PDB file of C-alpha atoms in Angstrom:
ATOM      1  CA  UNK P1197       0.000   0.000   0.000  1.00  0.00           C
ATOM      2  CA  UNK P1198       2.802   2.191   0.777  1.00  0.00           C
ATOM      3  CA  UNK P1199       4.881   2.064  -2.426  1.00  0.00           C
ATOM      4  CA  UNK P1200       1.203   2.500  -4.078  1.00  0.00           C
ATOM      5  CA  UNK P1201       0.727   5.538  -2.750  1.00  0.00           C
ATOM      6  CA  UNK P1202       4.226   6.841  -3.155  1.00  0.00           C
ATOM      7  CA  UNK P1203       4.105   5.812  -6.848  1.00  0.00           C
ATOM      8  CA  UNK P1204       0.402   7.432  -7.533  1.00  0.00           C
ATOM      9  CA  UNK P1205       2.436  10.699  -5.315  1.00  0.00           C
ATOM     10  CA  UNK P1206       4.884  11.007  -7.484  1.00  0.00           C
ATOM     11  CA  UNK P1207       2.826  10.375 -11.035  1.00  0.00           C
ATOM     12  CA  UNK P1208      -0.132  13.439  -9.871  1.00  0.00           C
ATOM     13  CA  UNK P1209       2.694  15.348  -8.830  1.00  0.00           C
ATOM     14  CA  UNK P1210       4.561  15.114 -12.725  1.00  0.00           C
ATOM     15  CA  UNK P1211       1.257  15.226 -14.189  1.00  0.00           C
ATOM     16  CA  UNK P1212       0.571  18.600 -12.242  1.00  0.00           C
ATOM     17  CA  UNK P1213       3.688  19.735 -13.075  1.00  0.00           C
ATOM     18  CA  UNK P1214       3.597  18.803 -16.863  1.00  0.00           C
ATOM     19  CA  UNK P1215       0.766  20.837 -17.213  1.00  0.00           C
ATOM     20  CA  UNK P1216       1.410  23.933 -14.705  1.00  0.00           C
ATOM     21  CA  UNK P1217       3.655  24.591 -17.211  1.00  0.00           C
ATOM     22  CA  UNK P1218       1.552  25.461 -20.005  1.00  0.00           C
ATOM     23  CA  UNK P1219       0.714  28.824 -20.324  1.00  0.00           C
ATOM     24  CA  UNK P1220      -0.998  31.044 -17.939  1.00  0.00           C
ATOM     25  CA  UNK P1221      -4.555  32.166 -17.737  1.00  0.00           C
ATOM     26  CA  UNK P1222      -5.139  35.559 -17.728  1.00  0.00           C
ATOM     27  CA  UNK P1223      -6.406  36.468 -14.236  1.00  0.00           C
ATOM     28  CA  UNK P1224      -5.025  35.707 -10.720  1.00  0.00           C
ATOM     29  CA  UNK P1225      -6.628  34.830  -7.860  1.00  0.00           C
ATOM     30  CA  UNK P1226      -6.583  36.729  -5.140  1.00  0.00           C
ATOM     31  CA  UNK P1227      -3.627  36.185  -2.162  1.00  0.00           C
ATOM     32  CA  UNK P1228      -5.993  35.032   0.478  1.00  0.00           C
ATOM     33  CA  UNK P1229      -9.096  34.000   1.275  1.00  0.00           C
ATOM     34  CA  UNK P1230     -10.539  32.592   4.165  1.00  0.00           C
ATOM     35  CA  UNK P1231     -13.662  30.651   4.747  1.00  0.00           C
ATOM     36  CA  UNK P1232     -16.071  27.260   6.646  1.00  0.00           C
ATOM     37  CA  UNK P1233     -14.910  23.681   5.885  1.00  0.00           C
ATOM     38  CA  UNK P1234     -16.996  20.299   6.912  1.00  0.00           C
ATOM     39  CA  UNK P1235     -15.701  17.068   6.137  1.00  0.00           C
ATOM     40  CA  UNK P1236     -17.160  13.145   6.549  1.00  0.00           C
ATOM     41  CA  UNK P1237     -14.461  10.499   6.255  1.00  0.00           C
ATOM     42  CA  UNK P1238     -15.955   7.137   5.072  1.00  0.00           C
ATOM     43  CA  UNK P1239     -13.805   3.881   5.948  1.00  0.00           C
ATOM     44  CA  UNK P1240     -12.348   1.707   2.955  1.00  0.00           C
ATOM     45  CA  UNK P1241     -12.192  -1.331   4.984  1.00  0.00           C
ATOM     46  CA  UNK P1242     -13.159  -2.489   8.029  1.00  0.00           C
ATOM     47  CA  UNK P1243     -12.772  -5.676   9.904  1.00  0.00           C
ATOM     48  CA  UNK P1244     -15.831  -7.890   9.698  1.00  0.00           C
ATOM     49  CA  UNK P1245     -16.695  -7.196  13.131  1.00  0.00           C
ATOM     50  CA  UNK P1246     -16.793  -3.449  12.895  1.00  0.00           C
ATOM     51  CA  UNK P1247     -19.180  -4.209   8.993  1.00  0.00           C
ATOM     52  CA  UNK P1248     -21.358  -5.904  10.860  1.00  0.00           C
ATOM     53  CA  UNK P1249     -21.940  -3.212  13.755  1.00  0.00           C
ATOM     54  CA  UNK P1250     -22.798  -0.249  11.070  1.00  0.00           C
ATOM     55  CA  UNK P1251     -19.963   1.918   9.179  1.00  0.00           C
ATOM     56  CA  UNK P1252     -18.300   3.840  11.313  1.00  0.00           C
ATOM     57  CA  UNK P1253     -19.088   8.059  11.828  1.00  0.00           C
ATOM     58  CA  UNK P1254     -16.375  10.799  11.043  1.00  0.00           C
ATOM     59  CA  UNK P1255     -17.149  14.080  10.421  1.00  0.00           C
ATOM     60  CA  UNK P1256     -14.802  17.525  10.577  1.00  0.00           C
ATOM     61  CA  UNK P1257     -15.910  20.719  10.779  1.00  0.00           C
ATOM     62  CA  UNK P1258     -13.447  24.001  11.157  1.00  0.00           C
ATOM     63  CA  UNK P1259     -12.023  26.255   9.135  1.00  0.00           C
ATOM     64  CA  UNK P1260      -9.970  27.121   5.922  1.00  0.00           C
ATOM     65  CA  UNK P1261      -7.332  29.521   4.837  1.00  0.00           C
ATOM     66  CA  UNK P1262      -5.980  29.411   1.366  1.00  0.00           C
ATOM     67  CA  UNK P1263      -2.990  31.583  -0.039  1.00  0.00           C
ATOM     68  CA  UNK P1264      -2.409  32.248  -4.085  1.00  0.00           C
ATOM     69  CA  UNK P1265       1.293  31.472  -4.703  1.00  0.00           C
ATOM     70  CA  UNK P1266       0.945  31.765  -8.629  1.00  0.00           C
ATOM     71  CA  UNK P1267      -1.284  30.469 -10.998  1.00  0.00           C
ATOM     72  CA  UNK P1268       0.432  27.086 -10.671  1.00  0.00           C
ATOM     73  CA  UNK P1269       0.297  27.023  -6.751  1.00  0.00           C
ATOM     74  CA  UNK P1270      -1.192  27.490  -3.802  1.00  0.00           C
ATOM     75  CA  UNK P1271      -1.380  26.783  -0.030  1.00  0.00           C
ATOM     76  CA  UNK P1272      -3.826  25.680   2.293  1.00  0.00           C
ATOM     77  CA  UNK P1273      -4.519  25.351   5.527  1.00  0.00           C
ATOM     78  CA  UNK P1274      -6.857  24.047   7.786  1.00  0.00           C
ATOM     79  CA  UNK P1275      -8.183  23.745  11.520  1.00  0.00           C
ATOM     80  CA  UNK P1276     -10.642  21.689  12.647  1.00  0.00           C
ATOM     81  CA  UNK P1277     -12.315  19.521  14.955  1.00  0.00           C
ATOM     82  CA  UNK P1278     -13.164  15.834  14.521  1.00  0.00           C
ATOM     83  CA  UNK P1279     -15.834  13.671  15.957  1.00  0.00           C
ATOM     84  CA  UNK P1280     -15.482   9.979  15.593  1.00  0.00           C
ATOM     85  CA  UNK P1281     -17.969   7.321  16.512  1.00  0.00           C
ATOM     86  CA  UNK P1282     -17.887   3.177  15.634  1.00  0.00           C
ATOM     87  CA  UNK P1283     -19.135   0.294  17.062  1.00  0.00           C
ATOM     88  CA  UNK P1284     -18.307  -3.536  16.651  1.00  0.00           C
ATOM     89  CA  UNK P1285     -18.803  -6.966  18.477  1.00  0.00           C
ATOM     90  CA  UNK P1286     -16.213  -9.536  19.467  1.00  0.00           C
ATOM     91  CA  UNK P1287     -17.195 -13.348  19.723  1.00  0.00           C
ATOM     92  CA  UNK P1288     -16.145 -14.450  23.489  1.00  0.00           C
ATOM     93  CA  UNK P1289     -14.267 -17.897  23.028  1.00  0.00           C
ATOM     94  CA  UNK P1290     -13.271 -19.974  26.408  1.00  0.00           C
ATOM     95  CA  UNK P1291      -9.443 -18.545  25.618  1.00  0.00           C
ATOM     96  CA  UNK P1292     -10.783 -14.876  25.199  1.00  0.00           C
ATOM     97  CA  UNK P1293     -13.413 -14.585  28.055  1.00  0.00           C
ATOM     98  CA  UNK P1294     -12.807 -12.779  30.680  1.00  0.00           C
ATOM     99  CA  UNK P1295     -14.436 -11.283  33.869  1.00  0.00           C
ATOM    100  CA  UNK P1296     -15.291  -8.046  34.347  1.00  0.00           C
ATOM    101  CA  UNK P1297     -13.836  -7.700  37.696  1.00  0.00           C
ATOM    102  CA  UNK P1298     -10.372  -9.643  36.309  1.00  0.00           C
ATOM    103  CA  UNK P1299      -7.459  -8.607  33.946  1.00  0.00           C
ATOM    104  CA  UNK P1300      -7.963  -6.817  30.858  1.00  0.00           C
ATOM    105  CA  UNK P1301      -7.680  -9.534  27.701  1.00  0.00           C
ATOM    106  CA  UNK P1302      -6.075  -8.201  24.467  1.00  0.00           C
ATOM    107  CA  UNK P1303      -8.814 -10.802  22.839  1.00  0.00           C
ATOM    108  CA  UNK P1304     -11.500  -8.546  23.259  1.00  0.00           C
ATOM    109  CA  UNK P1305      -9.854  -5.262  23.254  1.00  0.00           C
ATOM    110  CA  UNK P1306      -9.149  -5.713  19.490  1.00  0.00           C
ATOM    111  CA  UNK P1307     -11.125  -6.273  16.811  1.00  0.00           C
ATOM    112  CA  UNK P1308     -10.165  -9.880  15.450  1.00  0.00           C
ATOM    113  CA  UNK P1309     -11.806 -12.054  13.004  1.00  0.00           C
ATOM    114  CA  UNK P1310     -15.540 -13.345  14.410  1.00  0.00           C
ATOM    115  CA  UNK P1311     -17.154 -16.506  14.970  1.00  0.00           C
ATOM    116  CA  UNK P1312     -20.500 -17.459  14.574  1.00  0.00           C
ATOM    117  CA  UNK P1313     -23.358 -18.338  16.207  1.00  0.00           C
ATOM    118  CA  UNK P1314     -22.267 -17.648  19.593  1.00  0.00           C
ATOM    119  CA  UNK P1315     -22.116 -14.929  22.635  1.00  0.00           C
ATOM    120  CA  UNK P1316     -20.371 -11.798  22.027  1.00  0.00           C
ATOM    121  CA  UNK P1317     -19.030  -8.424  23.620  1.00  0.00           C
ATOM    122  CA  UNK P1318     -20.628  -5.355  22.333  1.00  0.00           C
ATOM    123  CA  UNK P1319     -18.316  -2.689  21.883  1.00  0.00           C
ATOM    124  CA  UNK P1320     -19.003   1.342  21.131  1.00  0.00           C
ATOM    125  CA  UNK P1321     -15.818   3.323  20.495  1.00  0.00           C
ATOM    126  CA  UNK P1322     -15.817   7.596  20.479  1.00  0.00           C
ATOM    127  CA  UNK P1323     -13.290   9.629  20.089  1.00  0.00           C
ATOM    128  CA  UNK P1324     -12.563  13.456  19.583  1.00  0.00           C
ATOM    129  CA  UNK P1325      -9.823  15.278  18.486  1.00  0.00           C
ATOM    130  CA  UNK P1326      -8.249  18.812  17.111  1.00  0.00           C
ATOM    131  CA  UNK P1327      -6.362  18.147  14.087  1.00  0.00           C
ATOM    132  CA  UNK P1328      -4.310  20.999  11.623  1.00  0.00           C
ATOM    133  CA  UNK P1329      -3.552  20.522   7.990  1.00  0.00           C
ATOM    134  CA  UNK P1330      -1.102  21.727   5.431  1.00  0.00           C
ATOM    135  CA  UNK P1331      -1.827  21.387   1.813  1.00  0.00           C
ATOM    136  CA  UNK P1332       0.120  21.947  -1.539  1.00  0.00           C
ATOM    137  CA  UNK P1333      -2.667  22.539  -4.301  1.00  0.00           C
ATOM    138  CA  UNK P1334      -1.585  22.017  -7.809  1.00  0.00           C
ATOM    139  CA  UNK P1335      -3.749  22.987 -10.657  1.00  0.00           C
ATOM    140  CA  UNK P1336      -4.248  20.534 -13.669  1.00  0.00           C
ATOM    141  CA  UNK P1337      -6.753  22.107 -15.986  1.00  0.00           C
ATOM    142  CA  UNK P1338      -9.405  24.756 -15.949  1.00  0.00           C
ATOM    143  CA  UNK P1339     -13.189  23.537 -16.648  1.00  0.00           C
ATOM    144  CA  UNK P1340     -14.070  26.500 -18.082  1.00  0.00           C
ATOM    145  CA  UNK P1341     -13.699  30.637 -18.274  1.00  0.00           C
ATOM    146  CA  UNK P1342     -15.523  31.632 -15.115  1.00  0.00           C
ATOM    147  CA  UNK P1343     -12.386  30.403 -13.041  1.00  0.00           C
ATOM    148  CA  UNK P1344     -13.198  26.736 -12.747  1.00  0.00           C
ATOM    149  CA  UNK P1345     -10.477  24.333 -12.284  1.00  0.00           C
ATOM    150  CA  UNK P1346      -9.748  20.954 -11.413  1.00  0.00           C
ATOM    151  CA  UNK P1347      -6.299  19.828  -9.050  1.00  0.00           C
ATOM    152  CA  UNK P1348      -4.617  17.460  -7.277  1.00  0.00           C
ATOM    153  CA  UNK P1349      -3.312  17.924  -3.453  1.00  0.00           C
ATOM    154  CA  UNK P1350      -0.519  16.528  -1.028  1.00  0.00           C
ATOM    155  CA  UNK P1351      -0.551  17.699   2.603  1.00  0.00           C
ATOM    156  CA  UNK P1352       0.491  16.888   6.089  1.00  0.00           C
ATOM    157  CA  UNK P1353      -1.543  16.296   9.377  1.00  0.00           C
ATOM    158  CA  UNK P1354      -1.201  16.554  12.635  1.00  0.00           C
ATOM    159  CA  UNK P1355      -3.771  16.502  15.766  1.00  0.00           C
ATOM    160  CA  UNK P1356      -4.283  15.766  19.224  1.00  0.00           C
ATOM    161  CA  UNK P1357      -6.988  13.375  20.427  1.00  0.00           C
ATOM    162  CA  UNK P1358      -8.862  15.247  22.995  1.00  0.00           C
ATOM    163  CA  UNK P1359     -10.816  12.649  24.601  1.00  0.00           C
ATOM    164  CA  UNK P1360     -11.728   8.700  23.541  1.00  0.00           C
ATOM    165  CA  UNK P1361     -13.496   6.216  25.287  1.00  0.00           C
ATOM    166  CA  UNK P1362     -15.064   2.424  24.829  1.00  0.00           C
ATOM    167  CA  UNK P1363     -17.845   0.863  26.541  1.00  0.00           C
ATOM    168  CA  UNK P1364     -18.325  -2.968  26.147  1.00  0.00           C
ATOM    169  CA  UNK P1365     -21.776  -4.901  27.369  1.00  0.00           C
ATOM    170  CA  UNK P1366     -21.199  -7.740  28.675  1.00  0.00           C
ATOM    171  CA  UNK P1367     -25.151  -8.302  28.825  1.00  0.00           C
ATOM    172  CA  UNK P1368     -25.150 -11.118  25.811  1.00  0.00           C
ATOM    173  CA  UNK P1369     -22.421 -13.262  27.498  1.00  0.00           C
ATOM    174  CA  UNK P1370     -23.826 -16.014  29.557  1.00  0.00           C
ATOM    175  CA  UNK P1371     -22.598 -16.603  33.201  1.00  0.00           C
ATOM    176  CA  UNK P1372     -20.419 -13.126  33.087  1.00  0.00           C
ATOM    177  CA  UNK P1373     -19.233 -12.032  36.604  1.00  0.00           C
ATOM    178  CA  UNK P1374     -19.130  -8.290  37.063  1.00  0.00           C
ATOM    179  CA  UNK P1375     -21.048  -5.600  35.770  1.00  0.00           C
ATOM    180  CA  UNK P1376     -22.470  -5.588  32.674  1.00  0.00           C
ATOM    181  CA  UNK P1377     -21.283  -2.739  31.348  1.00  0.00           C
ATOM    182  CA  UNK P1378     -17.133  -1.576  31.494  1.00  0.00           C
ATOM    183  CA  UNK P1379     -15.689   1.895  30.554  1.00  0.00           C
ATOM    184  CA  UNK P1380     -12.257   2.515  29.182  1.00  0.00           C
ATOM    185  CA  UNK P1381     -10.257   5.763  28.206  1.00  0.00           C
ATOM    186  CA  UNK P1382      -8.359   6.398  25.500  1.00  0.00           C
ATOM    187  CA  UNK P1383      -5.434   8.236  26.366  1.00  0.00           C
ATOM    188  CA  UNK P1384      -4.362  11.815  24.890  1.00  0.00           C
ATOM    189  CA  UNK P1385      -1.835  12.169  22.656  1.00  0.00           C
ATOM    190  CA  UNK P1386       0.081  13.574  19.398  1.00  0.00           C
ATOM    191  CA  UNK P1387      -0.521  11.857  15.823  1.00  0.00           C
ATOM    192  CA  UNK P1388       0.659  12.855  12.398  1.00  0.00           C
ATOM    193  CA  UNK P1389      -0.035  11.568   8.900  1.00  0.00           C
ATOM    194  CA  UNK P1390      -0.775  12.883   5.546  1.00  0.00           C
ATOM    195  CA  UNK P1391      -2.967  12.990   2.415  1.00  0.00           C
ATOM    196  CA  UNK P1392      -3.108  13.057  -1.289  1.00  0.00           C
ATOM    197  CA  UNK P1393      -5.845  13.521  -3.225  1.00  0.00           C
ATOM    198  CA  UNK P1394      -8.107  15.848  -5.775  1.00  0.00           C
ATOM    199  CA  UNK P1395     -10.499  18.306  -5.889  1.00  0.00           C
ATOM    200  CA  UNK P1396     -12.598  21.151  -7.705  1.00  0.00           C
ATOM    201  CA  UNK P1397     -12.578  25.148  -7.433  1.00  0.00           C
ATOM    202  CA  UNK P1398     -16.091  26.473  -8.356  1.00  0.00           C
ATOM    203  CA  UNK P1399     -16.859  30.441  -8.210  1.00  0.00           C
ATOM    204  CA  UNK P1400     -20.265  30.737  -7.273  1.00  0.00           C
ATOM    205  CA  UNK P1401     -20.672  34.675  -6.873  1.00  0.00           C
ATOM    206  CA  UNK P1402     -18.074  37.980  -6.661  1.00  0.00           C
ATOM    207  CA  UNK P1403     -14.995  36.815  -4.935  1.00  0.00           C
ATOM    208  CA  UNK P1404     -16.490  33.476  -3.620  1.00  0.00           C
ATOM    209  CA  UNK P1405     -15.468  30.094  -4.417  1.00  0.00           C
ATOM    210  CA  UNK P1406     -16.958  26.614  -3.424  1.00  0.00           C
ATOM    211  CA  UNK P1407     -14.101  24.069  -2.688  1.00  0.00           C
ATOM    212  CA  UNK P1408     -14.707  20.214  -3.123  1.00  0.00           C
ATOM    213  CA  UNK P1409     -12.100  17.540  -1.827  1.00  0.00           C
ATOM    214  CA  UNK P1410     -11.866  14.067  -1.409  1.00  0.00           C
ATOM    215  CA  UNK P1411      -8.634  13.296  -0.048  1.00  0.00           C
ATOM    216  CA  UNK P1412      -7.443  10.082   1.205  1.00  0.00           C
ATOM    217  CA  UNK P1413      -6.417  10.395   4.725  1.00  0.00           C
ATOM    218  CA  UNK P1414      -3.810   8.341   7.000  1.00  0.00           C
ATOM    219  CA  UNK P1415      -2.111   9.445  10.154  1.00  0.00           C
ATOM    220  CA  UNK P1416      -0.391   7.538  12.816  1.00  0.00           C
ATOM    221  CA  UNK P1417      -0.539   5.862  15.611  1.00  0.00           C
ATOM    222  CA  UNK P1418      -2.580   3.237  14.757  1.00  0.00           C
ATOM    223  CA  UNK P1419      -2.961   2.047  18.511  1.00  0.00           C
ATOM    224  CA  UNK P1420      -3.976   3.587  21.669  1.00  0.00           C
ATOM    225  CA  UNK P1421      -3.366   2.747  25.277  1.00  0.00           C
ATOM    226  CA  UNK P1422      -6.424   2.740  27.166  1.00  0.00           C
ATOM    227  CA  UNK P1423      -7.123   2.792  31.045  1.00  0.00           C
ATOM    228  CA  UNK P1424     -10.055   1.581  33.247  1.00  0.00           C
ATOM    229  CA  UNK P1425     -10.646   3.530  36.398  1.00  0.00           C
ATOM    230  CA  UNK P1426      -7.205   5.367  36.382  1.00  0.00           C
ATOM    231  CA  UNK P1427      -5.150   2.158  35.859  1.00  0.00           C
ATOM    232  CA  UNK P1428      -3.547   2.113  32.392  1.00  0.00           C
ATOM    233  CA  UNK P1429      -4.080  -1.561  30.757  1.00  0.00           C
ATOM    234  CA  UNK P1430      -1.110  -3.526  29.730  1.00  0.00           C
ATOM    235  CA  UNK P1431      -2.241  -3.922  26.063  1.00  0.00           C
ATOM    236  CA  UNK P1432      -3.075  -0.959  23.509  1.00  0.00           C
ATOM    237  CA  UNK P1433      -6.389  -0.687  21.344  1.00  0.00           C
ATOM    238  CA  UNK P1434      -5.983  -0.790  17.634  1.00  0.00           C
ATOM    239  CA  UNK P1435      -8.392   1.702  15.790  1.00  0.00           C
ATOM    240  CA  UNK P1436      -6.765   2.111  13.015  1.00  0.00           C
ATOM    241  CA  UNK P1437     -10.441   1.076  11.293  1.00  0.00           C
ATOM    242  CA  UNK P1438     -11.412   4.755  13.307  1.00  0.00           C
ATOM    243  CA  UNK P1439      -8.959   7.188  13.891  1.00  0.00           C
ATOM    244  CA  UNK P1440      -6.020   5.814  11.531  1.00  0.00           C
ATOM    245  CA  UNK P1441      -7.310   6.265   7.571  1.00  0.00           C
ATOM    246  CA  UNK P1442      -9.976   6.639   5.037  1.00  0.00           C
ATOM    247  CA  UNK P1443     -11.151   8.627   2.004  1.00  0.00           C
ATOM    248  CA  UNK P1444     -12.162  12.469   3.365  1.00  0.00           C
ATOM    249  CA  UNK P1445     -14.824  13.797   1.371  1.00  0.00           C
ATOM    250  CA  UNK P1446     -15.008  17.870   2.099  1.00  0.00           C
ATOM    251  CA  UNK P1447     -16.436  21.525   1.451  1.00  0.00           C
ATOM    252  CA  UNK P1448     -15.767  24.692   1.839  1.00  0.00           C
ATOM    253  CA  UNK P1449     -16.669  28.023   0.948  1.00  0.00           C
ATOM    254  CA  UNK P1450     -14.087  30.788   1.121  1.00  0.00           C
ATOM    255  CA  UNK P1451     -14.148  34.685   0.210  1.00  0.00           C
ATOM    256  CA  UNK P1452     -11.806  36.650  -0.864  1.00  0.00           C
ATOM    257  CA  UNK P1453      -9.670  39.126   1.639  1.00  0.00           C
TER     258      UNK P1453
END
């Protein structure tokens, strides 16, 4: 996956290049404009167990800055905030069952292939975080006269999860000991990835544009540690099927300074 992505990278990047380098249009943009962004990030893949709870929710919402390099470049950035909620179920097996009141499992923290047919821990996973985003824009071709153009993008990530927690029921698992129901927090911390991806630029009135992205996203680390009532758990939760990558799909409508 990661020589994929390197090689697609490097290909958009020539393309954009190539054909920056034909000759100008007549008008430039304006330095800087400033304006909302939303965002919903839908997962590529997920384990089975996470399919058959419902696809997971990601949405971003904050705001954008863009400054006009040249016609053949410009930079973004972005701020927002990002809500992320999932859910799956893990099939309890005599080697992965374990008592509420006991030591946490790394069976049933992760999400692992499932069984059939039998008892299994309900899991619900949010998560919140503030994330910042760097972008290189790269024109390829304009649609039309009014200013319409279509581009490619590379940028960098980073954010800070703000909160995170998981709740597993225990309420479908016959002759469980201990509550039904156990919490666990996600610990804060820093992550960083990046993003490649295209987009359009659509004027819709005097010194207004409409900006549509989709983008696909990864960032690392792919696992958390977690603690239950203050006591940080030996193993770490992957949610890399959450937090760690997927195709962004975004808007946002900026005006000119």
């Amino acid at each position: 996956m990661r020589i994929l992505l390197m090689t697609t990278m490097a290909a958009m990047t020539m393309a954009a290049i190539t054909v920056s380098a034909q000759p100008a249009a007549s008008s430039v943009h304006p330095a800087w404009s400033v304006g909302p962004q939303v965002g919903y990030t839908v997962a590529l893949s997920t384990p089975a167990q996470v399919s058959q709870s419902g696809a997971p929710s990601r949405f971003t919402l904050g705001a954008l800055v863009t400054r006009t390099i040249s016609e053949k470049m410009q930079l973004r950035f972005a701020a927002t905030y990002r809500s992320e909620s999932g859910s799956f179920a893990t099939p309890v097996t005599s080697a992965g069952t374990v008592s509420s009141e006991g030591t946490s499992n790394r069976s049933w923290l992760d999400v692992v292939d499932p069984t059939t047919g039998g008892p299994a821990i309900g899991s619900t996973v949010s998560t919140s975080a503030a994330e910042v985003m760097a972008s290189i824009v790269l024109p390829v071709a304009d649609l039309d006269t009014s200013g319409a153009r279509f581009h490619i993008s590379v940028s960098v990530l980073a954010d800070l999860l703000l909160s995170g927690s998981q709740q597993d029921d225990y309420s479908d698992v016959p002759n469980h000991k201990g509550p039904d129901l156990r919490t666990f927090e996600y610990s804060t911390h820093m992550g960083a990835g990046a993003a490649i991806g295209v987009g359009l630029v659509l004027p819709v009135a005097d010194a207004t544009e409409l900006l549509i992205d989709a983008q696909y996203v990864f960032r690392e680390p792919r696992e958390i540690r977690v603690s239950e009532q203050g006591v940080e758990l030996p193993d770490a939760v992957n949610v890399s099927w959450l937090v760690g990558r997927g195709l962004r799909l975004s808007a946002a409508v900026t005006f000119d300074l």
